[in-house]
Coordinates of C-alpha atoms in Angstrom, one line a residue:
M244 CA -13.9 5.1 11.4
N245 CA -17.0 4.3 13.0
S246 CA -19.1 1.5 11.1
T247 CA -21.9 3.6 10.0
R248 CA -19.1 5.9 8.0
L249 CA -17.4 2.9 6.8
L250 CA -20.5 1.2 5.3
A251 CA -21.3 4.6 3.5
A252 CA -17.5 4.7 2.3
T253 CA -18.0 1.0 1.1
A254 CA -21.0 1.8 -0.8
V255 CA -19.1 4.7 -2.9
A256 CA -15.8 3.0 -3.8
G257 CA -12.5 1.2 -3.2
A258 CA -8.5 1.8 -3.3
A259 CA -5.9 1.4 -6.1
V260 CA -2.5 1.9 -6.6
L261 CA -1.6 4.6 -9.2
A262 CA -0.7 2.9 -12.6
L263 CA -0.7 4.8 -15.7
S264 CA -2.9 2.5 -17.4
G265 CA -6.5 2.7 -19.2
C266 CA -9.4 0.5 -20.1
V267 CA -9.6 -1.7 -23.2
A268 CA -11.9 -3.8 -24.9
K269 CA -11.1 -7.4 -24.9
A270 CA -10.1 -7.4 -28.6
D271 CA -7.6 -4.8 -27.7
A272 CA -5.5 -6.5 -25.2
A273 CA -2.0 -7.4 -26.3
A274 CA -1.5 -10.8 -27.7
G275 CA 2.0 -11.2 -27.1
G276 CA 3.6 -13.0 -24.2
A277 CA 4.8 -11.7 -21.0
L278 CA 8.1 -10.1 -20.4
A279 CA 10.8 -12.0 -18.4
V280 CA 12.0 -10.1 -15.6
T281 CA 15.3 -11.9 -13.5
S282 CA 16.0 -10.0 -10.2
T283 CA 19.3 -10.8 -8.6
A284 CA 21.4 -9.3 -6.0
D285 CA 22.8 -6.6 -8.3
D286 CA 20.7 -6.4 -11.4
C287 CA 17.0 -6.2 -12.8
A288 CA 17.1 -7.9 -16.1
V289 CA 14.0 -7.5 -18.6
S290 CA 13.8 -9.5 -21.8
A291 CA 13.0 -6.2 -23.9
S292 CA 13.0 -2.5 -23.3
T293 CA 10.3 -1.5 -25.5
A294 CA 6.4 -2.8 -25.7
P295 CA 3.2 -1.8 -27.5
S296 CA 0.7 0.1 -25.6
G297 CA -2.1 -2.0 -24.1
T298 CA -2.1 -5.0 -21.8
V299 CA 1.9 -5.4 -20.9
A300 CA 2.9 -8.0 -18.5
F301 CA 6.1 -8.7 -16.7
D302 CA 7.0 -12.2 -15.2
I303 CA 9.5 -11.4 -12.3
A304 CA 11.6 -14.1 -11.2
N305 CA 13.6 -13.9 -7.9
K306 CA 17.0 -15.4 -8.4
S307 CA 18.6 -13.7 -5.4
D308 CA 18.6 -14.9 -1.5
Q309 CA 16.6 -11.9 -0.5
V310 CA 13.0 -11.0 -0.8
T311 CA 12.7 -8.7 -3.7
E312 CA 10.3 -6.0 -5.4
F313 CA 9.9 -5.1 -8.9
Y314 CA 8.7 -1.6 -10.1
L315 CA 7.7 0.1 -13.2
L316 CA 8.5 4.0 -12.9
A317 CA 7.1 7.1 -14.7
S318 CA 9.6 9.1 -16.7
D319 CA 10.4 11.0 -13.6
G320 CA 11.7 7.9 -11.9
L321 CA 9.7 8.4 -9.0
R322 CA 5.9 7.9 -9.4
I323 CA 5.3 4.5 -9.4
V324 CA 3.1 3.1 -12.3
G325 CA 2.9 -0.6 -11.2
E326 CA 4.8 -2.6 -8.5
V327 CA 5.4 -6.3 -7.2
E328 CA 6.3 -6.8 -3.7
N329 CA 7.1 -9.5 -1.3
V330 CA 8.7 -11.9 -4.0
A331 CA 10.4 -14.6 -2.0
P332 CA 13.9 -15.8 -2.9
G333 CA 13.0 -18.7 -5.8
A334 CA 9.6 -17.6 -6.4
S335 CA 7.9 -16.0 -9.5
R336 CA 5.0 -12.9 -9.4
T337 CA 3.3 -11.3 -12.5
L338 CA 2.4 -7.7 -12.9
T339 CA 0.0 -6.7 -15.3
V340 CA -0.8 -3.2 -16.4
V341 CA -2.3 -1.3 -19.3
A342 CA 0.5 1.1 -20.4
Q343 CA 0.0 4.1 -22.0
P344 CA 2.6 5.6 -24.7
G345 CA 5.7 7.2 -23.1
D346 CA 9.2 6.6 -21.3
Y347 CA 9.5 4.6 -18.3
F348 CA 12.0 2.8 -16.0
T349 CA 12.3 -0.8 -14.4
L350 CA 13.9 -1.3 -11.4
C351 CA 14.2 -4.2 -8.9
K352 CA 14.9 -3.8 -5.0
P353 CA 16.2 -6.8 -3.4
G354 CA 15.9 -6.7 0.2
M355 CA 12.9 -4.1 -0.2
V356 CA 15.4 -1.3 1.0
G357 CA 17.6 1.3 -0.8
D358 CA 17.8 2.6 -4.1
G359 CA 17.4 -0.8 -6.0
V360 CA 19.4 -2.1 -8.4
G361 CA 19.2 -2.5 -12.2
K362 CA 17.3 0.6 -13.1
K363 CA 16.9 0.9 -17.0
S364 CA 14.7 2.7 -19.5
F365 CA 11.6 1.2 -20.8
T366 CA 9.3 2.6 -23.7
V367 CA 5.7 2.1 -24.6
T368 CA 4.9 2.7 -28.3
G369 CA 1.8 3.2 -30.0
D370 CA -1.3 5.0 -29.6
A371 CA -3.0 6.0 -26.6
V372 CA -5.2 3.4 -25.0
A373 CA -9.1 4.7 -25.0
V374 CA -11.8 3.4 -22.8
E375 CA -14.2 1.7 -25.2
G376 CA -16.4 -1.2 -25.5
P377 CA -20.2 -2.1 -24.2
D378 CA -18.5 -1.8 -20.6
A379 CA -16.9 1.6 -21.0
E380 CA -19.7 3.4 -18.9
Q381 CA -19.7 0.9 -16.2
K382 CA -15.7 1.1 -16.0
K383 CA -15.9 4.7 -15.9
Q384 CA -18.2 4.8 -12.9
A385 CA -15.9 2.3 -11.2
V386 CA -13.1 4.7 -11.5
D387 CA -15.4 7.8 -10.2
L388 CA -16.2 5.6 -7.2
Y389 CA -12.9 4.7 -6.3
A390 CA -11.9 8.5 -6.6
A391 CA -14.8 9.4 -4.2
F392 CA -13.7 6.9 -1.7
V393 CA -10.0 8.3 -1.7
K394 CA -11.3 11.7 -1.2
D395 CA -13.5 10.6 1.5
Q396 CA -10.5 9.0 3.3
T397 CA -8.3 11.8 2.7
G398 CA -10.7 14.1 3.9
Q399 CA -11.4 12.3 7.1
L400 CA -7.3 11.7 7.8
L401 CA -6.6 15.3 7.6
P402 CA -8.4 16.8 10.5
A403 CA -7.9 13.4 12.3
V404 CA -3.8 13.9 12.1
Q405 CA -4.7 17.8 13.3
S406 CA -6.2 16.5 16.4
F407 CA -3.5 13.5 17.0
T408 CA -0.6 15.8 16.6
A409 CA -2.4 18.5 18.7
A410 CA -2.4 15.9 21.4
Y411 CA 1.5 14.7 20.9
E412 CA 2.6 18.4 20.7
S413 CA 0.8 19.4 23.9
G414 CA 2.5 16.3 25.8
D415 CA -1.3 14.6 26.2
D416 CA 0.4 11.1 25.1
A417 CA -2.3 9.3 26.6
I418 CA -4.8 10.7 24.1
A419 CA -2.4 10.8 21.6
R420 CA -1.8 6.9 21.9
E421 CA -5.7 6.3 21.7
Q422 CA -5.7 8.1 18.5
F423 CA -2.7 6.8 16.8
P424 CA -4.0 3.4 15.4
R425 CA -7.7 5.1 14.4
V426 CA -5.7 7.9 12.5
R427 CA -3.5 5.6 10.8
A428 CA -6.6 3.4 9.7
F429 CA -7.6 6.3 7.1
Y430 CA -4.1 6.2 5.5
E431 CA -3.6 2.3 5.5
R432 CA -6.6 2.1 3.4
I433 CA -5.4 4.2 0.5
E434 CA -1.6 3.8 1.3
P435 CA -0.6 2.9 -2.4
I436 CA -1.7 6.4 -3.4
A437 CA 1.1 8.2 -1.3
E438 CA 3.6 5.4 -2.3
A439 CA 2.9 6.2 -5.9
L440 CA 4.1 9.9 -5.4
G441 CA 7.8 9.7 -4.9
D442 CA 8.8 10.3 -1.2
L443 CA 5.5 11.4 0.1
D444 CA 5.1 7.8 1.9
P445 CA 8.6 7.5 3.5
R446 CA 7.9 11.1 4.8
I447 CA 4.7 10.1 6.1
D448 CA 5.0 6.4 7.1
Y449 CA 8.6 5.0 7.0
R450 CA 9.9 3.1 9.8
E451 CA 13.3 4.1 11.6
V452 CA 15.2 1.0 9.9
D453 CA 14.2 1.8 6.6
A454 CA 15.0 5.5 6.9
V455 CA 18.5 5.2 8.1
A456 CA 18.9 2.2 5.5
E457 CA 18.2 4.7 2.7
G458 CA 19.8 7.8 4.1
L459 CA 16.3 9.6 4.7
E460 CA 15.4 12.0 7.7
W461 CA 13.1 10.0 9.6
T462 CA 9.6 11.7 10.0
G463 CA 6.0 10.9 10.3
F464 CA 3.7 8.7 12.3
H465 CA 6.7 6.0 13.1
R466 CA 8.8 9.0 14.5
I467 CA 5.9 10.2 16.8
E468 CA 5.2 6.7 17.6
K469 CA 8.6 6.1 19.4
D470 CA 8.1 9.1 21.6
L471 CA 4.8 7.9 22.3
W472 CA 5.7 4.4 23.5
V473 CA 9.5 5.2 25.1
P474 CA 11.3 1.8 24.4
A475 CA 13.5 0.4 27.3
Q476 CA 16.9 1.0 27.4
D477 CA 17.9 -2.1 26.3
A478 CA 15.3 -2.7 23.5
L479 CA 16.2 -3.2 19.7
N480 CA 14.9 -1.6 16.6
A481 CA 12.7 -3.5 14.5
D482 CA 15.8 -4.8 12.7
G483 CA 16.4 -7.2 15.9
E484 CA 20.1 -5.7 16.0
T485 CA 20.2 -1.7 16.4
P486 CA 19.8 -0.6 20.2
A487 CA 16.5 1.4 20.2
W488 CA 18.5 4.4 21.8
K489 CA 21.5 4.6 19.3
D490 CA 21.5 8.1 17.7
W491 CA 17.9 8.5 19.4
A492 CA 16.4 10.4 22.4
P493 CA 13.0 11.2 23.2
S494 CA 11.8 14.4 21.1
T495 CA 12.1 18.2 23.0
P496 CA 8.8 19.9 22.9
A497 CA 10.2 22.1 20.1
E498 CA 11.2 18.7 18.1
R499 CA 7.7 17.6 18.7
A500 CA 6.1 20.6 17.4
T501 CA 8.4 20.1 14.4
Y502 CA 7.5 16.7 13.6
G503 CA 3.8 17.3 14.3
D504 CA 3.7 20.3 11.8
K505 CA 5.6 18.0 9.4
L506 CA 3.1 15.3 9.6
I507 CA 0.4 17.5 9.1
A508 CA 2.0 19.4 6.1
D509 CA 2.6 16.2 4.4
T510 CA -1.0 14.8 5.0
Q511 CA -2.1 18.3 3.5
E512 CA 0.1 17.3 0.5
L513 CA -1.7 14.0 0.1
Y514 CA -4.9 15.7 0.5
D515 CA -4.3 18.7 -2.3
Y516 CA -3.2 15.9 -4.7
V517 CA -6.3 13.8 -4.7
H518 CA -8.4 16.8 -5.0
S519 CA -6.4 18.1 -7.9
D520 CA -6.8 17.8 -11.9
T521 CA -3.5 15.8 -12.2
F522 CA -5.3 12.9 -9.9
T523 CA -8.4 12.9 -11.8
Q524 CA -6.6 12.7 -15.1
T525 CA -4.4 9.7 -13.9
L526 CA -7.4 7.8 -12.8
E527 CA -9.1 8.3 -16.0
D528 CA -5.7 7.2 -17.9
Q529 CA -5.3 4.1 -15.5
G530 CA -8.8 2.6 -15.7
V531 CA -10.1 -0.3 -13.8
A532 CA -6.5 -2.2 -14.2
G533 CA -5.3 0.5 -11.7
I534 CA -8.3 -0.5 -9.1
S535 CA -7.4 -4.3 -9.4
N536 CA -3.7 -3.7 -8.8
G537 CA -4.4 -1.4 -5.9
A538 CA -6.5 -4.6 -4.4
I539 CA -3.2 -6.7 -5.0
A540 CA -1.0 -4.2 -3.5
L541 CA -2.7 -3.5 -0.3
L542 CA -2.7 -7.2 0.5
D543 CA 1.1 -6.8 -0.4
E544 CA 1.3 -4.1 2.4
V545 CA 0.1 -6.9 4.9
A546 CA 2.4 -9.5 3.8
T547 CA 5.3 -7.2 3.7
G548 CA 5.2 -5.4 7.1
K549 CA 2.2 -5.9 9.1
I550 CA 2.1 -9.8 9.6
S551 CA 5.7 -9.7 10.8
G552 CA 4.8 -7.1 13.7
E553 CA 7.4 -4.8 12.4
E554 CA 5.2 -2.1 11.4
D555 CA 4.1 -0.6 14.3
W556 CA 7.2 -1.8 16.5
W557 CA 6.8 0.2 19.5
S558 CA 2.9 0.7 19.7
G559 CA 2.0 -3.2 19.1
T560 CA -0.8 -1.9 17.0
D561 CA -0.2 -3.9 13.8
L562 CA -3.6 -5.6 13.9
N563 CA -5.3 -2.1 13.1
D564 CA -2.9 -1.6 10.1
F565 CA -3.5 -5.1 9.0
A566 CA -7.2 -4.7 9.1
A567 CA -7.3 -1.4 7.2
N568 CA -5.2 -2.7 4.5
V569 CA -7.6 -5.8 4.1
E570 CA -10.4 -3.3 4.2
G571 CA -8.9 -1.3 1.2
S572 CA -8.0 -4.1 -0.7
K573 CA -11.6 -5.7 -0.5
M574 CA -13.4 -2.3 -1.3
A575 CA -10.8 -2.2 -4.5
F576 CA -11.9 -5.9 -5.2
S577 CA -15.6 -5.1 -4.9
L578 CA -15.3 -2.2 -7.7
V579 CA -14.2 -5.0 -10.4
R580 CA -15.6 -7.9 -9.2
D581 CA -18.4 -8.0 -11.7
F582 CA -15.8 -7.4 -14.8
A583 CA -14.0 -10.4 -13.4
E584 CA -17.0 -12.5 -12.9
S585 CA -18.2 -11.8 -16.5
K586 CA -14.9 -13.7 -18.1
G587 CA -16.9 -17.1 -18.1
D588 CA -16.5 -20.1 -15.8
K589 CA -12.6 -18.9 -15.3
G590 CA -13.8 -15.4 -14.3
A591 CA -16.4 -17.0 -11.8
E592 CA -14.4 -19.2 -10.1
L593 CA -11.5 -17.0 -9.6
V594 CA -14.1 -14.3 -7.9
T595 CA -15.5 -17.5 -5.8
R596 CA -11.9 -18.4 -4.5
I597 CA -11.2 -14.4 -3.8
D598 CA -14.4 -14.0 -1.7
A599 CA -13.8 -17.1 0.3
G600 CA -10.1 -15.9 0.7
Y601 CA -11.6 -12.5 2.2
A602 CA -14.3 -14.1 4.1
D603 CA -11.5 -16.6 5.9
L604 CA -9.0 -13.8 6.5
E605 CA -11.6 -11.5 8.3
A606 CA -13.0 -14.2 10.3
A607 CA -9.5 -14.9 11.7
L608 CA -8.7 -11.1 12.5
A609 CA -12.3 -11.0 14.3
K610 CA -10.9 -13.0 16.9
Y611 CA -8.7 -10.5 18.0
G612 CA -10.9 -7.4 17.8
S613 CA -11.8 -4.9 15.2
L614 CA -11.1 -1.5 14.0
D615 CA -14.4 -0.1 15.9
A616 CA -13.5 -1.5 19.2
G617 CA -9.8 -1.9 18.9
F618 CA -7.3 -5.1 18.6
V619 CA -5.5 -6.8 21.0
P620 CA -1.5 -5.7 21.2
Y621 CA 0.5 -7.8 18.6
S622 CA 2.5 -9.2 21.3
Q623 CA -0.5 -11.4 22.3
V624 CA -0.3 -12.9 18.9
T625 CA 1.3 -16.4 19.0
E626 CA 3.5 -17.8 16.5
A627 CA 1.1 -20.4 15.7
D628 CA -1.5 -17.5 15.1
K629 CA 1.0 -15.8 12.8
R630 CA 1.4 -18.8 10.9
E631 CA -2.4 -19.2 10.5
L632 CA -2.7 -15.7 9.6
T633 CA 0.1 -15.9 6.9
D634 CA -1.5 -19.0 5.5
L635 CA -4.9 -17.2 5.0
I636 CA -3.0 -14.3 3.4
N637 CA -1.1 -16.5 1.0
A638 CA -4.4 -18.4 0.0
L639 CA -6.0 -15.0 -0.8
A640 CA -3.1 -13.5 -2.5
E641 CA -2.7 -16.3 -5.1
P642 CA -6.0 -15.8 -6.8
L643 CA -6.0 -12.0 -6.2
S644 CA -2.6 -12.1 -8.1
Q645 CA -4.5 -13.1 -11.3
L646 CA -7.4 -10.3 -11.0
T647 CA -5.8 -7.9 -13.3
V648 CA -5.0 -10.2 -16.0
T649 CA -8.5 -12.0 -16.1
I650 CA -10.1 -8.5 -16.0
L651 CA -8.2 -7.7 -19.1
E652 CA -8.6 -10.5 -20.8

């Protein structure tokens, strides 16, 4: 995306995770304490199986020896209502949503792969949560602007994918390699949208090791990436253990056509969804809490895969994905910034810390390039550089994790 188009997009919206949540006036926020979640190697224990509609908070404690995730899933068991990723062993995180009445599921995923453990029914009772209060109009505007941004990004993603796959299918690998990181930026800014739609994100964006671990057919960007940057015969996959050529060979022209056409079809599905009445209704239900949670989720994307260099394992273009995730997160934050700042001294202080966190992280990224000009290969980022970036991500993640609950107070 060129800088002029990006500035235009920034002026109209931000990105968010799809959470079935609404906007409530301050007096309507749930007064009860957070529900305790204990994630272990084989269970996901939640202190209660029901909660009244409105603000619902889950305090997740990771008691396993692996990094874990916690999910609140819709009644179909696929769509993600809310999630917390990258909870380190011994650490705790909080997920806050505004939940509408209905049936849900809770689930933990130690190791962040596979089907997860401890899936249990969860019920939200009471009346539907409506947008109301003196700032209802501004909140509705924020949601509308977010919708505009998502539609803009998918509107650019689809033709970019068509151009990229045309080069790939025709064997013009030099052009396809040049386009790969630029195409992905549109997707990375709004990635939680696809993640909320069951298996769509796995089809578009799963790494090989994740697809194999979950027994899924491996398709999408990273399947194509490996064809474009063919690994050495003695190379290892992103897990550092599996030989790169085990159960893999460069795609034939016919296979390239299959993978390219599949990526176009899956991107079209995402485009069709964000232009549907279902998407519009979901946004109206979710309110500003979903936008706030989206800012958090996109930064989690950076911490989970990009900083380790495992995302774009063969191309080394991880910094492009890193920067696009940060852009999407910052855009989402910009839409709810005023709501947080209006919460007195506590809110103002939180906004100041978040602003500083984004500024410091962007300044550090700028040392390696930009989305317009391109970034250096990730292999040129030293371990000391990675530690610096990790520290900056953590410094931003801590106040950002408090954003949703502050807005809903």
